[in-house]
Structures are given as structure tokens and as C-alpha cells.
Amino acid sequence: VRYHEDMDLLGLRRPDIEPKATETIKDMVKFIKDLIDKGYAYEVSGNVYFNVRKFSRYGELSGQSLDEMEEGVRVALDKNKKDPLDFALWKASKENEPSWPSPWGEGRPGWHIECSVMSTKFLKNKFLIHGGGLDLVFPHHENEIAQSIAAGKKTAKYWIHNGLLTINGQKMSKSLGNFISVGDFLS
């Protein structure tokens, strides 16, 4: 795996565990059920959404108010949501997408729920530092914190975000074809 090769070049130890989201689907379903039972989530047409306004601390990590976040909502309004800020915990199955059974029908987990479930399952209360790029502060990490705390779970004690790597003024990414691997950089 290229990632392991790059980490070896940097002299970093391999992780003790590398969970896969597809191996924790049942845990995700249980986590979502708990959020529904606690009144933080609701189901509409096979989709389950987290009700952001029920979580009073939403916005603490990014330092934004709900009004500021609402202005920045970049996806088209989903008629199923009670509020444009609500985010998907479970998405109803679409044609040609992988799906799994759930109490809400065939579907797949939302992006944020995977991180909360795997971190609380495997790291428990020993989750000290959570890192990522600045582009993950909102909405990804903000959502991760909200759903984890609402479910009664611990989150990381420290959230550390790095700036984004740029090449010729553009964010480095494989999709733009301006990607430099660790091995290439070290060479």
C-alpha cells in the first residue's frame, strides 16, 4: 500500500489497528438508533438526519454561529431535512450504490458517522488528538463532535488542523493532477 510505503520513508510506526468502515456498519446502525432514541436524529423516507439545532454546542470547534453556517450551506436544499444544516447519518439506497440493511431500509452511512463510530469503538476514551486539514473543521469535524457527544461518547481531547498544501496556488489533489507523493518529495 502506497500510504504504508510513504509512512515508512518518514520513519513512522504503523498503526496498531486500521479499521474499515464496511466492517462497522452494524455499529453505525446502532449508533444512529441511539441518536434517534435520544431525540437528536429523525428519519424521513429511509434517510436519517442529525438535528443540528438540538445540539446546543454546535459550532464551538469552528467558532461559527448557526446563522453563519446557514449562509455557507453549499448543497441544494434537501426537502427531507427539517433544517438546511441538518446532516445525513444514513442515506437511503440509490441505484448502483453499495448498500446495507438497516431499520430504515437499504442504504449507506453518511460520511461523518463512520469516523465517530470507528474512533469510539477502537479508541474508546484514549482518543487524545484528532487531526486533519483546515477544510475538515466545518462541516466534517463539527458534525463528528456533535453526533458523538449527543450519543454520550467521548471525542478527541485536542483537535489539530493543518493548512492545505498548494501547488501553483491550487490545493494539491489527485483529481487536479497536481499531486506529489511523499517519496517524490523526499527525492
XYZ file of C-alpha atoms in Angstrom:
187
model
C 0.000 0.000 0.000
C 1.432 3.365 -1.057
C 0.403 5.003 2.224
C 2.447 2.480 4.235
C 5.423 2.950 1.948
C 5.268 6.729 2.422
C 4.971 6.436 6.209
C 7.933 4.015 6.237
C 10.001 6.611 4.327
C 9.180 9.135 7.061
C 10.209 6.664 9.780
C 6.717 6.444 11.285
C 5.446 3.317 13.032
C 2.474 1.525 11.546
C -0.860 1.889 13.343
C -1.964 -0.882 15.713
C -5.342 -1.047 14.000
C -6.708 0.120 10.662
C -10.476 -0.336 10.765
C -12.601 -0.311 7.638
C -15.942 1.470 7.571
C -17.583 -1.507 5.852
C -16.659 -3.706 8.830
C -18.505 -1.458 11.296
C -21.856 -0.947 9.546
C -23.795 -2.732 12.327
C -22.108 -0.462 14.880
C -23.102 2.573 12.822
C -26.724 1.447 12.676
C -26.768 1.017 16.471
C -25.136 4.443 16.972
C -27.757 6.072 14.720
C -30.590 4.267 16.556
C -29.235 5.685 19.837
C -29.260 9.207 18.387
C -32.876 8.762 17.261
C -33.858 7.414 20.696
C -32.198 10.415 22.379
C -34.095 12.857 20.131
C -31.070 14.103 18.168
C -31.946 12.434 14.876
C -35.002 11.794 12.729
C -35.885 9.549 9.793
C -37.522 10.670 6.543
C -38.043 8.354 3.548
C -35.239 5.974 4.510
C -32.788 8.790 5.292
C -31.745 9.673 8.844
C -30.620 13.202 9.692
C -28.956 14.747 12.726
C -30.980 17.677 14.066
C -28.279 20.336 14.492
C -30.469 22.755 16.463
C -30.990 20.129 19.193
C -27.252 20.193 19.942
C -26.565 23.470 21.756
C -22.780 23.279 21.348
C -22.872 23.050 17.550
C -20.327 25.485 16.131
C -17.859 25.504 19.026
C -14.994 23.946 17.062
C -15.312 26.196 14.020
C -16.264 29.263 16.063
C -19.276 29.911 13.831
C -22.836 30.729 14.748
C -25.703 28.755 13.232
C -26.599 31.810 11.134
C -23.076 31.984 9.684
C -23.158 28.270 8.906
C -26.551 28.514 7.270
C -25.218 31.188 4.891
C -22.425 28.820 3.892
C -24.585 25.764 3.166
C -23.330 24.802 -0.257
C -25.565 21.941 -1.259
C -29.056 22.267 -2.673
C -31.733 22.225 -0.004
C -32.908 18.696 0.711
C -36.698 18.747 1.077
C -36.475 15.884 3.576
C -34.472 17.900 6.104
C -36.136 19.927 8.840
C -33.276 22.437 8.622
C -30.654 23.028 5.904
C -27.883 22.500 8.488
C -29.083 19.015 9.442
C -26.712 16.380 8.098
C -27.142 12.795 6.948
C -26.375 9.947 9.307
C -27.851 7.348 6.938
C -28.689 7.724 3.258
C -31.364 5.700 1.518
C -30.043 3.428 -1.182
C -29.665 4.765 -4.732
C -29.281 2.678 -7.867
C -25.749 1.341 -8.445
C -24.522 2.368 -4.979
C -23.339 -0.076 -2.331
C -25.961 -0.548 0.379
C -26.593 -2.390 3.620
C -29.759 -3.307 5.525
C -30.978 -1.039 8.311
C -34.200 -0.373 10.230
C -34.799 2.489 7.756
C -34.310 0.351 4.663
C -31.350 -0.406 2.419
C -28.813 2.380 2.436
C -25.367 3.521 3.450
C -23.843 5.539 6.262
C -23.234 9.253 5.985
C -19.653 10.439 5.820
C -19.377 11.779 9.377
C -20.887 8.811 11.227
C -18.115 6.493 10.082
C -15.461 8.485 11.933
C -17.442 8.782 15.163
C -18.257 5.090 15.282
C -14.798 3.803 14.443
C -13.000 6.205 16.793
C -15.261 5.484 19.757
C -15.253 1.740 19.088
C -11.499 1.307 18.707
C -10.002 4.199 20.674
C -12.637 4.430 23.427
C -11.609 7.099 25.935
C -7.985 7.118 24.802
C -8.622 9.393 21.827
C -6.248 12.232 22.618
C -5.539 14.002 19.310
C -7.639 14.205 16.150
C -6.068 15.837 13.149
C -6.895 16.850 9.638
C -6.781 19.634 7.121
C -8.427 23.003 7.713
C -11.100 22.017 5.203
C -12.372 19.381 7.673
C -13.111 21.753 10.586
C -16.572 22.504 9.173
C -18.609 20.576 8.484
C -16.865 17.229 8.998
C -15.282 17.597 12.445
C -18.073 19.851 13.699
C -20.556 17.110 12.782
C -18.374 14.376 14.216
C -18.220 16.156 17.581
C -21.964 16.848 17.657
C -23.087 13.295 16.935
C -20.505 11.724 19.258
C -21.309 13.915 22.256
C -25.052 13.641 21.590
C -24.670 9.855 21.681
C -22.877 10.108 25.037
C -19.434 9.268 23.626
C -16.087 10.967 24.153
C -14.344 12.806 21.365
C -10.699 13.711 20.984
C -9.327 15.992 23.669
C -7.383 18.066 21.112
C -8.339 18.958 17.552
C -5.373 19.942 15.396
C -5.795 21.202 11.845
C -3.073 21.824 9.326
C -3.070 24.214 6.397
C -3.598 22.823 2.916
C -0.722 22.053 0.603
C -0.819 24.174 -2.524
C 0.987 23.933 -5.832
C 0.910 26.960 -8.139
C -1.815 28.498 -5.963
C -4.119 25.455 -6.132
C -4.922 22.937 -3.411
C -2.893 19.787 -4.023
C -5.158 16.906 -5.046
C -5.122 13.798 -7.183
C -8.207 14.991 -9.072
C -6.373 18.134 -10.241
C -3.336 16.096 -11.232
C -1.016 18.250 -9.117
C -0.296 15.575 -6.520
C 3.233 14.961 -5.211
C 3.815 11.822 -3.168
C 5.967 11.760 -0.033
C 8.517 9.617 -1.889
C 8.720 12.087 -4.773
C 9.031 14.991 -2.360
C 11.847 13.335 -0.413
C 13.683 12.540 -3.676
